[in-house]
mmCIF file of C-alpha atoms and ligand atoms in Angstrom:
data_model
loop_
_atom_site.group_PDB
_atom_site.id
_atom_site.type_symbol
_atom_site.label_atom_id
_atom_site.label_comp_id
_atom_site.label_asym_id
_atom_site.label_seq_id
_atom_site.Cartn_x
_atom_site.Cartn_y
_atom_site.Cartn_z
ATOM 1 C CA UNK J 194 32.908 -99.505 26.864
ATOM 2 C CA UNK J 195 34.420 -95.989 28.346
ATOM 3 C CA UNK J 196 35.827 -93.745 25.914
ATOM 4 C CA UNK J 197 38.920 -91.043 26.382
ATOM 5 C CA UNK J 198 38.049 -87.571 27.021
ATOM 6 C CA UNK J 199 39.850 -84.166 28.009
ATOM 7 C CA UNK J 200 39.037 -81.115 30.401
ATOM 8 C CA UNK J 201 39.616 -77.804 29.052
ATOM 9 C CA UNK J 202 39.483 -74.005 30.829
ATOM 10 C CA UNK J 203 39.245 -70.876 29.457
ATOM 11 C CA UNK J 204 40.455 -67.987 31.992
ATOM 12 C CA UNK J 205 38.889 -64.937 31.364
ATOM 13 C CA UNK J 206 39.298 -61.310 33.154
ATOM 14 C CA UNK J 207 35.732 -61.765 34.453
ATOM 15 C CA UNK J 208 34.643 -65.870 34.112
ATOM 16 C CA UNK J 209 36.202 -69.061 34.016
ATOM 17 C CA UNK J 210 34.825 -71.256 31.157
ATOM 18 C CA UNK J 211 35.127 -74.948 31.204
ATOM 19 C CA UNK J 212 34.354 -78.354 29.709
ATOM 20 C CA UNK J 213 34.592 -81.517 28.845
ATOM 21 C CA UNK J 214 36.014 -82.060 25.133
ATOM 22 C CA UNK J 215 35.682 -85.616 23.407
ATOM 23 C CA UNK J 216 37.560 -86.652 20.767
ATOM 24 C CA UNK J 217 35.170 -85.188 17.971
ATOM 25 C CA UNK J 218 35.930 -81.504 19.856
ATOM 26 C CA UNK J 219 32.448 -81.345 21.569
ATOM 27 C CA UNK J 220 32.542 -79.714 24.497
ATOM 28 C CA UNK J 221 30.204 -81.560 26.733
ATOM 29 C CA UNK J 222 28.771 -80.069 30.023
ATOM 30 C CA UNK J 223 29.853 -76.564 29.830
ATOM 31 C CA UNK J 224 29.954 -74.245 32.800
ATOM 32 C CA UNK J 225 30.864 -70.880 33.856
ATOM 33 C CA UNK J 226 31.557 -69.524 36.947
ATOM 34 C CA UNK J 227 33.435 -65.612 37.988
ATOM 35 C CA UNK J 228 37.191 -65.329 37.815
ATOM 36 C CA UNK J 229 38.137 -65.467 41.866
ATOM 37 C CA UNK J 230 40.915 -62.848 42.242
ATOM 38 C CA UNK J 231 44.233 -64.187 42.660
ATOM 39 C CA UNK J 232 46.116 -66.826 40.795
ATOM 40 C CA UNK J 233 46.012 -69.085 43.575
ATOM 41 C CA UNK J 234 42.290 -69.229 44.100
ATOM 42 C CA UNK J 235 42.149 -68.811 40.012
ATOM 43 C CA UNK J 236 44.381 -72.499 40.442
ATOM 44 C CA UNK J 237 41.743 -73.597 42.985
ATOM 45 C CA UNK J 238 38.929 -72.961 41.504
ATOM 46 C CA UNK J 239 40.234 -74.863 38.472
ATOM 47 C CA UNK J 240 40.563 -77.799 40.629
ATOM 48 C CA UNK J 241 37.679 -77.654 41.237
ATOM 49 C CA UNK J 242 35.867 -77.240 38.054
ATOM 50 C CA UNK J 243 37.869 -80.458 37.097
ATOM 51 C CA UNK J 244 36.414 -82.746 40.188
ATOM 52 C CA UNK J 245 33.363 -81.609 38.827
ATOM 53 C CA UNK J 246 33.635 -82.147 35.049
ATOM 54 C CA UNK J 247 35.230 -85.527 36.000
ATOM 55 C CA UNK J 248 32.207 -86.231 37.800
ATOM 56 C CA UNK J 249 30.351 -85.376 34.506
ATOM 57 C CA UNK J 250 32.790 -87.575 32.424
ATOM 58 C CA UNK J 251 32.482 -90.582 34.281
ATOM 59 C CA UNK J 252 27.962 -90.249 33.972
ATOM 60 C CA UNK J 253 28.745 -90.157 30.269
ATOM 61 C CA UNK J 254 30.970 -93.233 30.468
ATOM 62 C CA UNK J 255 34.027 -90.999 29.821
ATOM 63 C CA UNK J 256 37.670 -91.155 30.858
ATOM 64 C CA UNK J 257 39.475 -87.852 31.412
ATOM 65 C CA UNK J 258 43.188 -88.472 30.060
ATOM 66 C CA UNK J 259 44.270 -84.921 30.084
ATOM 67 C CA UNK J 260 43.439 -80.820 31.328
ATOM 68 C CA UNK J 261 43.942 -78.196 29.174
ATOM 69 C CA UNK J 262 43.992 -74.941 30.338
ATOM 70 C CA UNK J 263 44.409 -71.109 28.955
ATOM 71 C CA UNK J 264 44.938 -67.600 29.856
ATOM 72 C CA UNK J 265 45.240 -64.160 28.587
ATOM 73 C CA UNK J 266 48.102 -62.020 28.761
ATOM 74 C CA UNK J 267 51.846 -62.399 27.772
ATOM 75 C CA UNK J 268 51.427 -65.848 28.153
ATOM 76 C CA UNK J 269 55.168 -68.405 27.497
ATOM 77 C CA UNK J 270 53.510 -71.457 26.769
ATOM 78 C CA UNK J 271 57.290 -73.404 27.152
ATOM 79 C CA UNK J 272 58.121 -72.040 30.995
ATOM 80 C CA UNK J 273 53.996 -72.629 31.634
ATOM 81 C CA UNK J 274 53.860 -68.683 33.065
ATOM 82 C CA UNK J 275 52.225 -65.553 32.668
ATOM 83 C CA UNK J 276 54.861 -62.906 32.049
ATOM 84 C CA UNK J 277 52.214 -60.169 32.926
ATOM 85 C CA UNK J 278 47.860 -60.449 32.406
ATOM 86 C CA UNK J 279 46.660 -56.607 33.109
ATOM 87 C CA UNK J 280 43.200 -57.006 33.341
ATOM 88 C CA UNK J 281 43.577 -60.164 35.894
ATOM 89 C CA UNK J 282 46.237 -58.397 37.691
ATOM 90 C CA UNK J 283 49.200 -60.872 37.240
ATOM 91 C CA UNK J 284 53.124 -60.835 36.967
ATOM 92 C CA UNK J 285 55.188 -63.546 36.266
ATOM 93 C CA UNK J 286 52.536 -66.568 37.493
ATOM 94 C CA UNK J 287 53.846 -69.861 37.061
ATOM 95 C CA UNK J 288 50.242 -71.104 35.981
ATOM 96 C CA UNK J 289 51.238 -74.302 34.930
ATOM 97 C CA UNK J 290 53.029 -75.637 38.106
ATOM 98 C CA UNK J 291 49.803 -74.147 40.040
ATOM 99 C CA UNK J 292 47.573 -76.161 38.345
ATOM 100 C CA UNK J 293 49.687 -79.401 38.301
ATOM 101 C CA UNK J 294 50.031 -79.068 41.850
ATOM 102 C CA UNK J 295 46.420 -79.307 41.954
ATOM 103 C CA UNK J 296 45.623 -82.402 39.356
ATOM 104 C CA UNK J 297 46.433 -85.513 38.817
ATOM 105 C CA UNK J 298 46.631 -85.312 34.879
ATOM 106 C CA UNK J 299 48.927 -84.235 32.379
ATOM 107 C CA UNK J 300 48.528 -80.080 32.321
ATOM 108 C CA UNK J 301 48.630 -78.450 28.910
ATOM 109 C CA UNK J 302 48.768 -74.915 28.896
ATOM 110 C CA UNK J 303 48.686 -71.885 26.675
ATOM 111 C CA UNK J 304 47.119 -68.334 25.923
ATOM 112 C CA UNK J 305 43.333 -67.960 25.015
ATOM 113 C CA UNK J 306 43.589 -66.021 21.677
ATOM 114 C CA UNK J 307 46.474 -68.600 20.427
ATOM 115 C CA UNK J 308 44.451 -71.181 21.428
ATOM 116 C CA UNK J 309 41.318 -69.734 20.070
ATOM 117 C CA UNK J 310 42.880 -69.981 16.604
ATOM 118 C CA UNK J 311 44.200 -73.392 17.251
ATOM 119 C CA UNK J 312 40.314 -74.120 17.541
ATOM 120 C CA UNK J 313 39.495 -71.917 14.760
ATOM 121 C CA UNK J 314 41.592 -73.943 13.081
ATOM 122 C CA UNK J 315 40.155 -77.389 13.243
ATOM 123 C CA UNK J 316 37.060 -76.817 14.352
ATOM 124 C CA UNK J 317 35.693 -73.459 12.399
ATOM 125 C CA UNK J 318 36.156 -71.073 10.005
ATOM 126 C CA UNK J 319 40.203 -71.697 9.865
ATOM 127 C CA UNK J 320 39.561 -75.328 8.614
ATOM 128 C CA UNK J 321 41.492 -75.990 4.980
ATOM 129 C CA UNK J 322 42.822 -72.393 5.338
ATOM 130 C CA UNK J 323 46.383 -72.866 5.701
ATOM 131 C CA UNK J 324 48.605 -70.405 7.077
ATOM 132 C CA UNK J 325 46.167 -67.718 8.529
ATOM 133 C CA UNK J 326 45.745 -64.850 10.905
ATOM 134 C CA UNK J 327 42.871 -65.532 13.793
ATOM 135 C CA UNK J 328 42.049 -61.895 15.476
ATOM 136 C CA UNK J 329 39.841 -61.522 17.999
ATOM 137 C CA UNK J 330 38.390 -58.335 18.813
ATOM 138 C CA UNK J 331 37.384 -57.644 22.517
ATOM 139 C CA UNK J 332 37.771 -55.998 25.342
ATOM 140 C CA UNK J 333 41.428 -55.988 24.027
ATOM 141 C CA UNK J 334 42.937 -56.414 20.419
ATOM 142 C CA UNK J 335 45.020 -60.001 19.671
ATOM 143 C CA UNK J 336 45.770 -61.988 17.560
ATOM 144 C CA UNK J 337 47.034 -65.980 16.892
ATOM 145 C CA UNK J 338 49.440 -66.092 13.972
ATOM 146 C CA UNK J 339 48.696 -69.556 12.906
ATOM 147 C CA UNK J 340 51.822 -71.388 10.986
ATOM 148 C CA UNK J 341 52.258 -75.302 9.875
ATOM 149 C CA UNK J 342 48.981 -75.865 11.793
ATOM 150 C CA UNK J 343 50.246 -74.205 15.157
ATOM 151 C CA UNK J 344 49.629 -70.845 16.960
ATOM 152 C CA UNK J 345 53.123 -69.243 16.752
ATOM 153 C CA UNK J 346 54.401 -68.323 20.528
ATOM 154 C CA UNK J 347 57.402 -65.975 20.121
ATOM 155 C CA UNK J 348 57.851 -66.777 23.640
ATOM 156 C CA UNK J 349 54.882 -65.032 24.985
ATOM 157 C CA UNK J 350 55.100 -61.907 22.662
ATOM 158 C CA UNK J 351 53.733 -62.984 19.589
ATOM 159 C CA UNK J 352 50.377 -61.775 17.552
ATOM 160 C CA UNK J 353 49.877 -58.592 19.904
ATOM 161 C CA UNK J 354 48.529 -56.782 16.782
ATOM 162 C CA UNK J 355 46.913 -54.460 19.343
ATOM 163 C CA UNK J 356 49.398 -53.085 19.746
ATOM 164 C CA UNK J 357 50.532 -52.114 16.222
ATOM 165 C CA UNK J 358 49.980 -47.945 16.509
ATOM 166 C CA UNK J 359 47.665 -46.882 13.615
ATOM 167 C CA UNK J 360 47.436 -43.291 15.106
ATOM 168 C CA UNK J 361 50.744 -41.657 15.977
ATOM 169 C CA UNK J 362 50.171 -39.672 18.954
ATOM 170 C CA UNK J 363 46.498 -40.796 19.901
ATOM 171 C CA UNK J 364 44.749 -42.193 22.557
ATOM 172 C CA UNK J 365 47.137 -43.444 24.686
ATOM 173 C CA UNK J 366 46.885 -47.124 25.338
ATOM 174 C CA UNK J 367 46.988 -49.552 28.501
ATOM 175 C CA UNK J 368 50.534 -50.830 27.371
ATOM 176 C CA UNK J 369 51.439 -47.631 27.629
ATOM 177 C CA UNK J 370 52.030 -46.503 24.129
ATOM 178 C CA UNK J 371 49.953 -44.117 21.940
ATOM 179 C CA UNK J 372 47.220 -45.007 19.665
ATOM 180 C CA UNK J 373 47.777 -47.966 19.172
ATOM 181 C CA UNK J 374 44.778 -50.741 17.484
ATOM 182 C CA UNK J 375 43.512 -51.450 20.776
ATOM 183 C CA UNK J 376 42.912 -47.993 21.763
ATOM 184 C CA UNK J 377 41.011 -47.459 18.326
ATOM 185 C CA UNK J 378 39.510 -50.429 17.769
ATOM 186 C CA UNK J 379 38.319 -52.234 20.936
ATOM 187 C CA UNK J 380 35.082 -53.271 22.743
ATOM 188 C CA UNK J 381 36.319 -50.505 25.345
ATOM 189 C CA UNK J 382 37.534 -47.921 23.127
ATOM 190 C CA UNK J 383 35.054 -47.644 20.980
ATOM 191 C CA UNK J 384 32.709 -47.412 23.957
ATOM 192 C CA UNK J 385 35.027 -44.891 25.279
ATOM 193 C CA UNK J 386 35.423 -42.687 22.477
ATOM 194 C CA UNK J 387 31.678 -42.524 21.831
ATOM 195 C CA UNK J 388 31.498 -41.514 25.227
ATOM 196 C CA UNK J 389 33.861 -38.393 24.497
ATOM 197 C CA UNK J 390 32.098 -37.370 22.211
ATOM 198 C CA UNK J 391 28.976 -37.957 22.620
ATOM 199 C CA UNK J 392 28.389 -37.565 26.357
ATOM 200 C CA UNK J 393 26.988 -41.005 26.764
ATOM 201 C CA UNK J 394 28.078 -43.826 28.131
ATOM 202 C CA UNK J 395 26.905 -46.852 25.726
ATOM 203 C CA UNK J 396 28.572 -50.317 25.532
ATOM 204 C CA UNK J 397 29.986 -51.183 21.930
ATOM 205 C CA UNK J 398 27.398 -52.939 20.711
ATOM 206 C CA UNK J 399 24.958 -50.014 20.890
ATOM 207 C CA UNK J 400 27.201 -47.687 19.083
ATOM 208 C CA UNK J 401 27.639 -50.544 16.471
ATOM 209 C CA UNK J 402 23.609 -49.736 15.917
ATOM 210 C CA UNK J 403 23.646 -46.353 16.277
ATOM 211 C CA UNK J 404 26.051 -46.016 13.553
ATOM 212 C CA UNK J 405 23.885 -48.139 11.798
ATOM 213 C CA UNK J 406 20.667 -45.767 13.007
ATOM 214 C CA UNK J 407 23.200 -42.666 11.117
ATOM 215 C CA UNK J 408 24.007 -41.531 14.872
ATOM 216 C CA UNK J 409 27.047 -39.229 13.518
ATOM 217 C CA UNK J 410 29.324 -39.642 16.361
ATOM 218 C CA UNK J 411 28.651 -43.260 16.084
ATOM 219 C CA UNK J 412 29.447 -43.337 12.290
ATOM 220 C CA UNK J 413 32.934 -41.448 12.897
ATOM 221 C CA UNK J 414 34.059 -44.349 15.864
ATOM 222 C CA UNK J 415 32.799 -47.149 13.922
ATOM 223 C CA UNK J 416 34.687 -45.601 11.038
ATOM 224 C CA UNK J 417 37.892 -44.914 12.776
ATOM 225 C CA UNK J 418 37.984 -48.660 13.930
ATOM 226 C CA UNK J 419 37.906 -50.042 10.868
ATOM 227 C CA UNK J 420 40.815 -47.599 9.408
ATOM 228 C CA UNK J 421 42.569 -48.779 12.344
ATOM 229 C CA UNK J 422 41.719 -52.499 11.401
ATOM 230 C CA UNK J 423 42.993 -51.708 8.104
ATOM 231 C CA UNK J 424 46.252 -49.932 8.821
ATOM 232 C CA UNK J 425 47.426 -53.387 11.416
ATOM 233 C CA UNK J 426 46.302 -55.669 9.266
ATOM 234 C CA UNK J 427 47.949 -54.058 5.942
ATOM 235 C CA UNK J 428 50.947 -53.993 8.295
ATOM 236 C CA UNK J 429 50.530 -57.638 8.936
ATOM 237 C CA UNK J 430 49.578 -58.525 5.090
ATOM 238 C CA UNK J 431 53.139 -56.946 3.918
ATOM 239 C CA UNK J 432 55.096 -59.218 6.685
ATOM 240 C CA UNK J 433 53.506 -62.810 6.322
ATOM 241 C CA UNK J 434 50.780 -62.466 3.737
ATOM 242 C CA UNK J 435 47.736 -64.966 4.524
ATOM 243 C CA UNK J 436 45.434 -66.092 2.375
ATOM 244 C CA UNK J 437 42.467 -65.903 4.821
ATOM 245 C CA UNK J 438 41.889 -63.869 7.939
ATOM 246 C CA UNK J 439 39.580 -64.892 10.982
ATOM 247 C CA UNK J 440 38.052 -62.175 12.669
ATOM 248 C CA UNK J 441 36.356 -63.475 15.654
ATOM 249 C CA UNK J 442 35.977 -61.919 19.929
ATOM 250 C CA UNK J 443 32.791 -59.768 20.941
ATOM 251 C CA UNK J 444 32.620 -57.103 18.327
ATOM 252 C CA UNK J 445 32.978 -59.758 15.279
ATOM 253 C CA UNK J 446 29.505 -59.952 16.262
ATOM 254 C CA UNK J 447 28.301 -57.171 14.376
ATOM 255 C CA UNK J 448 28.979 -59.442 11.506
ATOM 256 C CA UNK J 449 29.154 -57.515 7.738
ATOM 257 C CA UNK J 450 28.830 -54.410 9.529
ATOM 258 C CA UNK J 451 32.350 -54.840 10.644
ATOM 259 C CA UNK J 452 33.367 -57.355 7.636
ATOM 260 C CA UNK J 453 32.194 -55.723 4.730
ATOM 261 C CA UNK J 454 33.639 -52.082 5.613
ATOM 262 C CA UNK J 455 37.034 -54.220 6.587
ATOM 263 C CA UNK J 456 37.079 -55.931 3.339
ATOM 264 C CA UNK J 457 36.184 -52.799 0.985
ATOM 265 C CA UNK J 458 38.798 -50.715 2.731
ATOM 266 C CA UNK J 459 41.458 -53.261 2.559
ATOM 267 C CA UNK J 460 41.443 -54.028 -0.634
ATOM 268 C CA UNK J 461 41.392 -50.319 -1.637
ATOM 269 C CA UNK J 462 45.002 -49.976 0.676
ATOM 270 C CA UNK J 463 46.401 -52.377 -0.614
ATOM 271 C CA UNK J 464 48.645 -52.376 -3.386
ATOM 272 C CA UNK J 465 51.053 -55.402 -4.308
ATOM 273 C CA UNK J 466 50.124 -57.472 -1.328
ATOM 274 C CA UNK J 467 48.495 -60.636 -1.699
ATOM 275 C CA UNK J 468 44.420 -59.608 -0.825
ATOM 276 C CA UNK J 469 43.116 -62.363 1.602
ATOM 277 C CA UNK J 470 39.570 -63.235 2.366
ATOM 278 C CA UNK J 471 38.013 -62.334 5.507
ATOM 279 C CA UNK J 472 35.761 -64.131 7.367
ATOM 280 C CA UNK J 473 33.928 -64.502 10.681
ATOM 281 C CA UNK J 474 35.020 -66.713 13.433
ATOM 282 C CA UNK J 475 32.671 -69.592 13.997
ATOM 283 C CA UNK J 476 33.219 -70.780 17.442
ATOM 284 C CA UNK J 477 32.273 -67.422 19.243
ATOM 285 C CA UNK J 478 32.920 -67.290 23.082
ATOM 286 C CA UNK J 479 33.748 -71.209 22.834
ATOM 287 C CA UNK J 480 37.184 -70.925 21.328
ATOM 288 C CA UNK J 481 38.426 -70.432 23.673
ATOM 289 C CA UNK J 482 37.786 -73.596 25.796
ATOM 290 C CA UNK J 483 37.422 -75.630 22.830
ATOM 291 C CA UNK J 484 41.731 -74.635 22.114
ATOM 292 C CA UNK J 485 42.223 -75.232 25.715
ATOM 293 C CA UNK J 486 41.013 -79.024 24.653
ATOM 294 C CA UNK J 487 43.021 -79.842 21.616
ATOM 295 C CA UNK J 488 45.703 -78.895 23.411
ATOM 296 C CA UNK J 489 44.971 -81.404 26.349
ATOM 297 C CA UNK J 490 44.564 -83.869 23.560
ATOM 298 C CA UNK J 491 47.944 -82.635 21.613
ATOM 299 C CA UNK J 492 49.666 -83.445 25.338
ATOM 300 C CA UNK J 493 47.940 -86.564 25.638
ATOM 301 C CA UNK J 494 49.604 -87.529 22.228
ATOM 302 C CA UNK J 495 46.093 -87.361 20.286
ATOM 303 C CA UNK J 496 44.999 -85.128 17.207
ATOM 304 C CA UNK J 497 41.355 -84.710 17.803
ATOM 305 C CA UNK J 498 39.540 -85.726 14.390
ATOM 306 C CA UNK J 499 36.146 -83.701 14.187
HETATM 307 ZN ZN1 LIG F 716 49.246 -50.589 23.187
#
């Protein structure tokens, strides 16, 4: 007897993540291959990715019913486009109708971080949590404002908590504001300030355990993140108040490094807002893909139960 399944992609500034996702929210036969440049070859490699995960589906006596597939950016989940995705170089992409010209099942399709939370959500550390905030801290700054058990949209625009500005007149900032979270806090700023002041070039991770190590330019970065962390979040806290906050993306991999500064500060700012706990993402760089799948399941007209 065959059982249901769906395909789910994650599309990333540098790889394409994909999989097959049962109904438990396995993902089965993962693979990862380089973005291609273009949203056309982006849409046929996807196509491809599927004839090959389909290929996987059937060996495992599985049925694809459904493709799920996300991307970052300003992504409008109800017109299926891109508004704008700076670091793949897109404007106004109607990703959805590229990929459904390309397949032959239903298409669902939304933005990673939203659907990163979604998985968060049911799968990880958002389970039983309610009405949350999943942040994941990368390359860029985002986050998925999660609501009734849904990542809200705001037509493409919503959760950008990178772009809350913690320091007025900083560093300015790819959107082209002025110190704003991701230009503070950041995989790539952090790298980069250490850089400016240190003279080295280090990735974030390093300076992470340098500051650790007492490396005083590293302590003052690390330090400045956080207080950035802080000041968007607090800003965030006052508006919609959540009871628990997901931190997840690359840097949530320094763990209590990260947490426990976050948390001390946090509760120190605060004053009559409500003080949520904050925990680490489970999922790690399989959010991602593993949102892309519940919502090829939630199109298919299936909750997945894990
Ligand atoms: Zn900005």
């Amino acid at each position: 007897m065959t059982s249901d399944c769906v395909i789910a992609v994650d599309v990333g500034g540098t790889s394409v993540k994909a999989a097959v996702v049962d109904e438990r929210g396995a993902a089965i036969a993962p693979v990862s291959v380089p973005t291609p440049r273009g949203a056309e070859r982006v849409a046929d490699e996807i196509a491809a990715l599927v004839d090959e995960l389909a290929d996987a589906a059937h060996a495992r006596e599985l049925t694809p019913v459904a493709l799920g597939v996300v991307t970052p950016g300003l992504v409008d989940e109800d017109e299926g486009t891109v508004l704008l995705a700076g670091n793949l170089g897109w404007q106004d992409v109607p990703m959805r109708a590229l990929v459904e010209k390309r397949s032959t099942l239903p298409v669902a399709f939304g933005h990673d971080v939203r659907a990163g939370g979604l998985a968060e959500a049911v799968l990880g550390a958002g389970r039983g949590a309610g009405d949350h905030l999943f942040v994941a801290i990368g390359t860029g700054v985002a986050g998925a404002v999660m609501l009734g058990g849904t990542a809200y949209g705001g037509g493409g625009y919503a959760g950008e908590l990178g772009h809350i500005v913690v320091e007025p007149d900083g560093h300015a900032c790819a959107c082209g504001g002025r110190g704003c979270l991701e230009a503070v806090a950041s995989a790539r700023a952090i790298a980069r300030r250490y850089a400016e002041r240190a003279g080295e070039p280090v990735a974030a991770a390093e300076v992470a355990a340098r500051a650790v190590a007492g490396d005083g330019h590293a302590v003052a970065v690390w330090d400045a993140a956080v207080a950035g962390l802080v000041e968007a979040l607090a800003a965030y806290l006052c508006v919609l108040a959540p009871e628990t906050i997901v931190v997840g993306g690359g840097l949530a991999t320094a763990g209590e490094q990260l947490l426990g500064p976050l948390r001390a500060r946090l509760s120190e700012r605060l004053t009559i807002q409500r003080v949520p706990r904050v925990v680490p993402a489970e999922l790690g760089e399989r959010a991602g893909c593993l949102g892309a799948g519940l919502l090829a399941w939630r199109t298919a007209g299936r909750e997945v139960r894990p």
